[in-house]
PDB file of C-alpha atoms in Angstrom:
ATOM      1  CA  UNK A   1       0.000   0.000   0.000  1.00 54.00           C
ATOM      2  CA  UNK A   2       3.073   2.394   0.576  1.00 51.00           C
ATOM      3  CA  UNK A   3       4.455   1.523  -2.886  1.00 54.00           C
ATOM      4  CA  UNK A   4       1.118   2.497  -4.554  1.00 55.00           C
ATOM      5  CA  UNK A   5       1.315   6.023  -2.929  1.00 52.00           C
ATOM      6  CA  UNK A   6       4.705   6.716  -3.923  1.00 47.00           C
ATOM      7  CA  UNK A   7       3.919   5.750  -7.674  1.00 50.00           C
ATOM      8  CA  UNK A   8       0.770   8.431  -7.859  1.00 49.00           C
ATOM      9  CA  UNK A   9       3.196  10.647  -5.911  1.00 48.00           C
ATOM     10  CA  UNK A  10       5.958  10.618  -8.860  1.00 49.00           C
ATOM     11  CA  UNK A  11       3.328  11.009 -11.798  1.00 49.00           C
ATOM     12  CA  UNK A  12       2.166  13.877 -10.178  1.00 46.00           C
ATOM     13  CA  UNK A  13       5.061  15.199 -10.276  1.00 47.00           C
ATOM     14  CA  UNK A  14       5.828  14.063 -13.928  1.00 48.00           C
ATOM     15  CA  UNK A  15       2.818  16.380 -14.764  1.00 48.00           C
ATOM     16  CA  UNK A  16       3.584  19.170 -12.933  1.00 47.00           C
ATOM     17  CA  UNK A  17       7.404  19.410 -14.152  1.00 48.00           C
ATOM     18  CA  UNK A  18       5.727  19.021 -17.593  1.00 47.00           C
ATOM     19  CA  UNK A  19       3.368  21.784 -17.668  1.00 49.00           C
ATOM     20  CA  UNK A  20       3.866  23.899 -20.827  1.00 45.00           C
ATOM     21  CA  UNK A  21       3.779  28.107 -21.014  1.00 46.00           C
ATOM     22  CA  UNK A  22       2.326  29.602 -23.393  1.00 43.00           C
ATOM     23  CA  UNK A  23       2.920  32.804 -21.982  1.00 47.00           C
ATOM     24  CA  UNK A  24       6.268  33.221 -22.485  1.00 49.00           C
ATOM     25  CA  UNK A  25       7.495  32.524 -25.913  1.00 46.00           C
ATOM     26  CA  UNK A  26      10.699  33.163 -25.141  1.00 49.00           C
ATOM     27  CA  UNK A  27      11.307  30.625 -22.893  1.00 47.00           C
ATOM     28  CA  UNK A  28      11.255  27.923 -25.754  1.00 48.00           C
ATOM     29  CA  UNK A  29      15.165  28.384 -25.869  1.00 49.00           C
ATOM     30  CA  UNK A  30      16.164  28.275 -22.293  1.00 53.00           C
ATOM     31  CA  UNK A  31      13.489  25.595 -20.850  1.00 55.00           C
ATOM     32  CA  UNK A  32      13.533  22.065 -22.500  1.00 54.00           C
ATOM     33  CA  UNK A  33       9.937  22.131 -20.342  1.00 56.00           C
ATOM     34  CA  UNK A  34       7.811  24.537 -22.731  1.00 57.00           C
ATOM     35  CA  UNK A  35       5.685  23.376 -24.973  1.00 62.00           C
ATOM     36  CA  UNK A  36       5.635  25.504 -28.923  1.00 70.00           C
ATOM     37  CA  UNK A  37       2.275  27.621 -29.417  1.00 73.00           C
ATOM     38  CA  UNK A  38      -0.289  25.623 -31.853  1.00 77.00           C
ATOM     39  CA  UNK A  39      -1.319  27.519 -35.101  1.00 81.00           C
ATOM     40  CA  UNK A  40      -4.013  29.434 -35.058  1.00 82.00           C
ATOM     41  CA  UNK A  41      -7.636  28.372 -35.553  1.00 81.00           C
ATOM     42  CA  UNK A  42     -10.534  28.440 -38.484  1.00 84.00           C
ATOM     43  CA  UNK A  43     -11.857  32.239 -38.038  1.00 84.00           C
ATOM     44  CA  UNK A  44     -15.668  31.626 -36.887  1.00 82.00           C
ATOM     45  CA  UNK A  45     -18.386  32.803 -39.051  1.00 85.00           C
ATOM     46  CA  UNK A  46     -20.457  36.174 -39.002  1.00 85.00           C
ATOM     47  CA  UNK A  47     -23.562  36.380 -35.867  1.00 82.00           C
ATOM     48  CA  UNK A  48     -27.134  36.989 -36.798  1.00 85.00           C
ATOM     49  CA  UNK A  49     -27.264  40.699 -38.071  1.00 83.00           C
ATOM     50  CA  UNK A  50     -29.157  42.978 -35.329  1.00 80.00           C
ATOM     51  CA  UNK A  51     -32.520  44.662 -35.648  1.00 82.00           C
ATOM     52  CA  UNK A  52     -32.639  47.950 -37.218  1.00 84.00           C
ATOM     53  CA  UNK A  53     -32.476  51.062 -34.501  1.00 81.00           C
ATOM     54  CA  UNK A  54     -35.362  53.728 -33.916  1.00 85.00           C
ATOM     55  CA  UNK A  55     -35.212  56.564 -36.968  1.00 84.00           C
ATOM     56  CA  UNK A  56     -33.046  59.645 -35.545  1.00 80.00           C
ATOM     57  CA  UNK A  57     -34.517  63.152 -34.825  1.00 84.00           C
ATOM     58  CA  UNK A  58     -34.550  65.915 -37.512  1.00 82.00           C
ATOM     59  CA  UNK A  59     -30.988  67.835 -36.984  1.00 81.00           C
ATOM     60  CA  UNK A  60     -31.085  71.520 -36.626  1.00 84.00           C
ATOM     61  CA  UNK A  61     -30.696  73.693 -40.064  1.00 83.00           C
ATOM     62  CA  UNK A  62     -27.995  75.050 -41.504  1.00 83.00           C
ATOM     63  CA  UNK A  63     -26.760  78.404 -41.491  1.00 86.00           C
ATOM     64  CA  UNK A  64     -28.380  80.804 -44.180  1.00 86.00           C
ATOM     65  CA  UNK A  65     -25.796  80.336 -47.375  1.00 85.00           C
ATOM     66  CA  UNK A  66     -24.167  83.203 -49.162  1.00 86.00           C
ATOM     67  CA  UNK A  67     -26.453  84.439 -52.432  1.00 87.00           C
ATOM     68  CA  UNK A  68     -25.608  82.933 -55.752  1.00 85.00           C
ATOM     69  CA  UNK A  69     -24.260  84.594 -59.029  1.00 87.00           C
ATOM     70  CA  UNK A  70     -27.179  85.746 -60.829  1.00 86.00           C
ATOM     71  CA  UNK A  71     -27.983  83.890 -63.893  1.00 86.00           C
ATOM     72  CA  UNK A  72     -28.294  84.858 -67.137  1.00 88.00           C
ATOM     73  CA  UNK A  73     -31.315  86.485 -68.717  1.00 88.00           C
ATOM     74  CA  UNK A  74     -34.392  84.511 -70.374  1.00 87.00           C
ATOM     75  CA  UNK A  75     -35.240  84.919 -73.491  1.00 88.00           C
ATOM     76  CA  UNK A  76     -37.774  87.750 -74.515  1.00 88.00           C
ATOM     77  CA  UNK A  77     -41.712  86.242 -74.005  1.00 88.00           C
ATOM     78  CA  UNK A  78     -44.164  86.349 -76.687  1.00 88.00           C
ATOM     79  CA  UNK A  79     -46.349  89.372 -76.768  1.00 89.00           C
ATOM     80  CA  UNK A  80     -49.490  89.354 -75.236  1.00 88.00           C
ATOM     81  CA  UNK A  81     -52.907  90.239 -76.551  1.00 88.00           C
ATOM     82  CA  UNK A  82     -54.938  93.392 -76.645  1.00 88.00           C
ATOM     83  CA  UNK A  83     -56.763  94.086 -74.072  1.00 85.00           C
ATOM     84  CA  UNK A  84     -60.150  95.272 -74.537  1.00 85.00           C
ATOM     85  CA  UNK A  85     -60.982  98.985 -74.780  1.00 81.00           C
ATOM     86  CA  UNK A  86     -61.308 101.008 -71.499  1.00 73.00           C
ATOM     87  CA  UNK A  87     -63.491 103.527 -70.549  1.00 72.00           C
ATOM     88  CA  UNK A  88     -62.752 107.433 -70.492  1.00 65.00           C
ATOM     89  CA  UNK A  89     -62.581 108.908 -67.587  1.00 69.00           C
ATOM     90  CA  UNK A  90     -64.396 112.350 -66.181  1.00 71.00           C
ATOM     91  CA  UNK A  91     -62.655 115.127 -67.394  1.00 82.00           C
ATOM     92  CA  UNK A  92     -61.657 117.516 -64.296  1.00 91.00           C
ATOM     93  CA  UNK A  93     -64.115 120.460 -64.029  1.00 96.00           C
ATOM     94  CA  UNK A  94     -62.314 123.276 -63.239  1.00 97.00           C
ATOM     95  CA  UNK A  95     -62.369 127.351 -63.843  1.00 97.00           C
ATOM     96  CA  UNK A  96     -59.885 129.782 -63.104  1.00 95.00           C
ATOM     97  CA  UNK A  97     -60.055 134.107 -63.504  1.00 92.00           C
ATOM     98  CA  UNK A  98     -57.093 136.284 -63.729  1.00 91.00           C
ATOM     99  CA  UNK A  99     -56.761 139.836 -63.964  1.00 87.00           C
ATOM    100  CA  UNK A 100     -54.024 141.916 -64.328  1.00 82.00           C
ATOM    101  CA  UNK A 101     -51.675 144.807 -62.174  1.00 67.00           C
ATOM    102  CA  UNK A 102     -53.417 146.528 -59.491  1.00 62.00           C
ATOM    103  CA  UNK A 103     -56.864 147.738 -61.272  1.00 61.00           C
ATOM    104  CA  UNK A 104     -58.338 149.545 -57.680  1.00 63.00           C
ATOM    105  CA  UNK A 105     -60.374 145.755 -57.403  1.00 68.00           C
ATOM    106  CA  UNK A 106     -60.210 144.469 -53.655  1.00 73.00           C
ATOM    107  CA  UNK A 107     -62.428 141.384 -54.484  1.00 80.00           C
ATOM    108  CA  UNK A 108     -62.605 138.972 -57.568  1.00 82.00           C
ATOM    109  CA  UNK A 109     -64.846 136.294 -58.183  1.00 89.00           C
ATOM    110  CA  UNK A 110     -65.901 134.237 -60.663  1.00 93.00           C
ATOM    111  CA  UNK A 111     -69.029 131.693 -61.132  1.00 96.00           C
ATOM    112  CA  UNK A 112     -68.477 127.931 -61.373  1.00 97.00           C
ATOM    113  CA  UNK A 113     -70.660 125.132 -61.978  1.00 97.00           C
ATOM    114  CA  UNK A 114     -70.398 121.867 -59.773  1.00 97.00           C
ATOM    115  CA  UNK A 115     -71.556 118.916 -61.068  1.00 96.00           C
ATOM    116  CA  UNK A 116     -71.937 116.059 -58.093  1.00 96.00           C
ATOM    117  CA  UNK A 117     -73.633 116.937 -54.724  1.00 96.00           C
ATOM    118  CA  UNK A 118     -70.654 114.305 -53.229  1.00 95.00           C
ATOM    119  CA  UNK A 119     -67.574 116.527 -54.294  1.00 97.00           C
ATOM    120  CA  UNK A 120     -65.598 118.889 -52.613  1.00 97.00           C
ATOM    121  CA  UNK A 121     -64.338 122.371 -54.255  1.00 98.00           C
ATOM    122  CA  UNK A 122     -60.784 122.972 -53.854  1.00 98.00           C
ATOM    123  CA  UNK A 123     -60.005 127.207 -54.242  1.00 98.00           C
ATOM    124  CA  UNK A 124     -56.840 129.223 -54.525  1.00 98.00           C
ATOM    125  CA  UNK A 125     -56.059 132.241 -54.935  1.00 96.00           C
ATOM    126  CA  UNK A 126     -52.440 133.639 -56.085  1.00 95.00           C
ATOM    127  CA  UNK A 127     -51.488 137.462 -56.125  1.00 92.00           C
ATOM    128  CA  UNK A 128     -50.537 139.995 -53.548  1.00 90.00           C
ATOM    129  CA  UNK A 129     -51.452 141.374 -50.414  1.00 92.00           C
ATOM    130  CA  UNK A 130     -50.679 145.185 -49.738  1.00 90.00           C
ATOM    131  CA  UNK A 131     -50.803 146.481 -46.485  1.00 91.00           C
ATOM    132  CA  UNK A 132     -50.067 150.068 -45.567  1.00 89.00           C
ATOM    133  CA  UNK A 133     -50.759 153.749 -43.547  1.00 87.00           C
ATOM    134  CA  UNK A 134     -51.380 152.326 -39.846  1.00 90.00           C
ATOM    135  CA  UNK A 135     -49.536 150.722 -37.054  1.00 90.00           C
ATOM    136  CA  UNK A 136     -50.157 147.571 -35.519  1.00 92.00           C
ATOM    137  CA  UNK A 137     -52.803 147.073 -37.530  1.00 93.00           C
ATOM    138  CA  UNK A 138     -54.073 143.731 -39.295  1.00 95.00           C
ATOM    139  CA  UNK A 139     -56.092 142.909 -42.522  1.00 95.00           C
ATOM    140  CA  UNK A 140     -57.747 139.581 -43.320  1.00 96.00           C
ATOM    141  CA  UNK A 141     -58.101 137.518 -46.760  1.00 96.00           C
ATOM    142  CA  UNK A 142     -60.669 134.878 -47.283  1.00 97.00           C
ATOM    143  CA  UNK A 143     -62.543 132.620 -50.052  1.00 97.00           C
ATOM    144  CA  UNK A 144     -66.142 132.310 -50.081  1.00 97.00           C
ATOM    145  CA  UNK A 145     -69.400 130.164 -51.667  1.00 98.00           C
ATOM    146  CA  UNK A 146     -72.080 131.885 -52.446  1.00 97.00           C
ATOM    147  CA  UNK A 147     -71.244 134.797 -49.681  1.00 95.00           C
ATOM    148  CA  UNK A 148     -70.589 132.585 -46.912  1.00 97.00           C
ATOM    149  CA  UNK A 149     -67.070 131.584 -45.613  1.00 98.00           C
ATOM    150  CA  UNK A 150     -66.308 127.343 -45.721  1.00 98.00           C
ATOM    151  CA  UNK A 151     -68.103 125.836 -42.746  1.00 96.00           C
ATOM    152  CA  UNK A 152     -66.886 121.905 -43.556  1.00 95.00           C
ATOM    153  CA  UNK A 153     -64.682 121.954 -42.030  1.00 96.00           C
ATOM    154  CA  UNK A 154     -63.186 125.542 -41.758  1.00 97.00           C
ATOM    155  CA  UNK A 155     -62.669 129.050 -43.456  1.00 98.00           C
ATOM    156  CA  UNK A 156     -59.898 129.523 -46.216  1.00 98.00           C
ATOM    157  CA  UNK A 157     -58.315 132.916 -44.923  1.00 97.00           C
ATOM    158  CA  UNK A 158     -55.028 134.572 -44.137  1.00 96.00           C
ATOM    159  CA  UNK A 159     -53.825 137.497 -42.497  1.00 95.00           C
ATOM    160  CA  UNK A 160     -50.936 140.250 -43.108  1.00 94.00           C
ATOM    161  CA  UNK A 161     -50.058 142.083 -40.177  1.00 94.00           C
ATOM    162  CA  UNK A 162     -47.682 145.290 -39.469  1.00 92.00           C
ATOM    163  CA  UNK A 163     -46.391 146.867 -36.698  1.00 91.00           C
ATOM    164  CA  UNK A 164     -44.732 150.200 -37.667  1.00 90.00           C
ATOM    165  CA  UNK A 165     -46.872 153.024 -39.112  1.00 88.00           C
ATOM    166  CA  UNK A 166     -44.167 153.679 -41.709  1.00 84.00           C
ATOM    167  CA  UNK A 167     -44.706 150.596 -43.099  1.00 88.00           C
ATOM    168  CA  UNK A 168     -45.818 150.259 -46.612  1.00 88.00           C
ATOM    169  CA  UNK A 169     -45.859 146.149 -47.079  1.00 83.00           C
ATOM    170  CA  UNK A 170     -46.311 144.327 -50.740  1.00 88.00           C
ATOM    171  CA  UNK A 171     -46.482 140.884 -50.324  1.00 91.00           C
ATOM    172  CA  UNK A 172     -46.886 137.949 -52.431  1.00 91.00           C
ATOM    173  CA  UNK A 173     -49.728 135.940 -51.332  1.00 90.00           C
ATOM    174  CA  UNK A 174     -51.614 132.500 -51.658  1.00 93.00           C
ATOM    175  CA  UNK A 175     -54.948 131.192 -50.006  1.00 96.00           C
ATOM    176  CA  UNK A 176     -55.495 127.501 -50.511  1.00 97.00           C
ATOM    177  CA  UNK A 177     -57.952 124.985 -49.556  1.00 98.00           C
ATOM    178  CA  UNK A 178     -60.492 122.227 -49.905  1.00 98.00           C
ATOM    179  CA  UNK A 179     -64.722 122.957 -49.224  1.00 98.00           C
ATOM    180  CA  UNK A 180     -67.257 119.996 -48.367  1.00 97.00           C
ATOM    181  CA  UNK A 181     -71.047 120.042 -48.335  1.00 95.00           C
ATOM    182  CA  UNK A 182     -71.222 122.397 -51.642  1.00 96.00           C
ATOM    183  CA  UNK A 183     -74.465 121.028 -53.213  1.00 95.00           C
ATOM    184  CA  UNK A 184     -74.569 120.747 -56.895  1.00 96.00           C
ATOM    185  CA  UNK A 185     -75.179 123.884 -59.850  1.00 97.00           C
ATOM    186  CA  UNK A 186     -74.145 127.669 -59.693  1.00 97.00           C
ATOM    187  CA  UNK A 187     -71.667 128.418 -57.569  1.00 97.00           C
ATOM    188  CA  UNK A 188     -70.115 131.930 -56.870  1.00 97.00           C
ATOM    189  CA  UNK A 189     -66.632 131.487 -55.559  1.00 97.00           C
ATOM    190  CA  UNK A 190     -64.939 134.689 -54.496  1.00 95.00           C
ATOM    191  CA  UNK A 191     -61.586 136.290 -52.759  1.00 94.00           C
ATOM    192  CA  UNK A 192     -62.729 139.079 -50.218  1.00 95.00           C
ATOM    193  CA  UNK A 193     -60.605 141.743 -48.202  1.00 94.00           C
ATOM    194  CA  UNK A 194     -61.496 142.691 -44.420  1.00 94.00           C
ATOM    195  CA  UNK A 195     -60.382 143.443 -40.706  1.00 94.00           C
ATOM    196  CA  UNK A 196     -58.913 141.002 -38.446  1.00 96.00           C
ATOM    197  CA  UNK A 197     -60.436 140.005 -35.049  1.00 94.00           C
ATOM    198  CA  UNK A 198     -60.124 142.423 -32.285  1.00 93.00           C
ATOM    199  CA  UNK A 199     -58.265 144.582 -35.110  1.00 93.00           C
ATOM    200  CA  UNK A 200     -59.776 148.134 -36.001  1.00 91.00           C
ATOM    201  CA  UNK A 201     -60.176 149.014 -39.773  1.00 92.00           C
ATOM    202  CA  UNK A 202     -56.860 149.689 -42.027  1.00 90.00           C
ATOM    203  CA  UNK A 203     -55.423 150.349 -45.463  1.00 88.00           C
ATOM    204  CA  UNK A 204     -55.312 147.013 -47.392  1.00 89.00           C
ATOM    205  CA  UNK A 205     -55.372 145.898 -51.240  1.00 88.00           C
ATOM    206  CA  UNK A 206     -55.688 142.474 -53.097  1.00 89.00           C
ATOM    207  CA  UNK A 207     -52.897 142.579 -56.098  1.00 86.00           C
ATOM    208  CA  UNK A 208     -50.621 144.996 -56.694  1.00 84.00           C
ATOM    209  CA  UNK A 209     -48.255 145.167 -60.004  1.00 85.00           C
ATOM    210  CA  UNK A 210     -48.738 141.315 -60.635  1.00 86.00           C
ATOM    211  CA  UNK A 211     -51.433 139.369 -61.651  1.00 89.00           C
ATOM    212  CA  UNK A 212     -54.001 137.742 -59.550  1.00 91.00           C
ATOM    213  CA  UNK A 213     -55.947 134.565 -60.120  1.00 93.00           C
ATOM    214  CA  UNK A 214     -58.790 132.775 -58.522  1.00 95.00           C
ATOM    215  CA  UNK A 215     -59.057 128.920 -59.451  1.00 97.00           C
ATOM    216  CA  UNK A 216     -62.263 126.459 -58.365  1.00 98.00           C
ATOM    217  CA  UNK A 217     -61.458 122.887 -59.176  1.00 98.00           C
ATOM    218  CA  UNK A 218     -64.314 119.935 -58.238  1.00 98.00           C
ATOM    219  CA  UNK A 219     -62.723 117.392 -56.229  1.00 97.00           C
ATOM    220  CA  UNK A 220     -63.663 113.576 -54.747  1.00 95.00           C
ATOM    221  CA  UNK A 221     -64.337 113.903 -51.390  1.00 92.00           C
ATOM    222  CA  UNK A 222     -61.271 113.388 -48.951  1.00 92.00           C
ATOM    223  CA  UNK A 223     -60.718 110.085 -47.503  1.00 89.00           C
TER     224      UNK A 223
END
């Protein structure tokens, strides 16, 4: 039974002292003991191919690019066809008076004929003011319709004014403005001379060594 123990005892030790390392290639030259590295195996074959992943969110845009070189021009189209005839329009119905140099006239007016109870009347009146002989005295110059001064939506005046009595003023001047609620036919539009508010009366004359007009124009009512 003792010689049976001592045999398993030396092949044990046969195996251990025979144990090759693969670990250590270099050790092939200086240890009878190690065993030479096998060659390498078949390569295996290619797994089972994955599912497809979830679709991916939009990405952000791009930055704006630069403009492009403009192209070339087209060629010319064909030409269109007539169109049919229009209509004419309403001829603008307007009247104008002018006289000439200073004539000893302080008022003008002239008689116009409006056509539409839903138009305005647009008056002006170009020439010169003369103011002269007082001190600190005013004089007033304003457009009227048939002897009344504009109501809609105000009067169509202006003023000259001096303050020295030596003053003997000649001054271009121009009254313009627009007139509603003017009801349709004969129409007597005029430029008038008078006093100022809270102004006594004073030396004043319409034109002067020019020429003065008075224009009346019809006109669509404002917006």
């Amino acid at each position: 039974m003792e010689g049976r123990n001592v045999a398993v005892c030396f092949l044990f030790y046969l195996l251990i002292s025979s144990q090759c390392d693969f670990d250590n290639a270099s050790s092939v030259a200086t240890n009878p003991n190690t065993c030479l590295r096998g060659s390498p195996g078949l390569p295996g074959r290619n797994g089972v191919n994955g599912h497809n992943g979830l679709p991916g969110r939009d990405g952000r845009d791009g930055a704006k690019g630069e403009k492009g070189v403009s192209g070339t021009p087209g060629s010319r189209g064909e030409k269109g066809e007539r169109g049919s005839s229009g209509t004419d329009t309403d001829h603008r119905n307007w009247k104008q008076c002018a006289w000439k140099n200073y004539d000893g006239r302080d008022i003008g007016m002239i008689k116009f004929t409006k056509t539409k109870d839903d138009t305005a009347l647009r008056a002006v009146y170009q020439g010169n003011f003369h103011l002269s002989g007082c001190g600190s005295c005013c004089k007033r110059w304003f457009i009227t319709f048939n002897g009344a001064e504009c109501s809609a939506p105000l009067p169509i005046d202006a003023v000259l004014w001096i303050g020295n009595t030596g003053e003997n003023n000649h001054r271009p001047g121009f009254i313009e403005g627009y007139c509603n609620n003017i009801h349709k036919g004969k129409i007597r539009v005029g430029i008038n001379i008078g006093n100022c508010a809270g102004y006594g009366n004073s030396n004043g004359n319409t034109g002067w060594n020019s020429v003065s007009r008075l224009i009346v124009e019809e006109v669509p009512r404002s917006q």
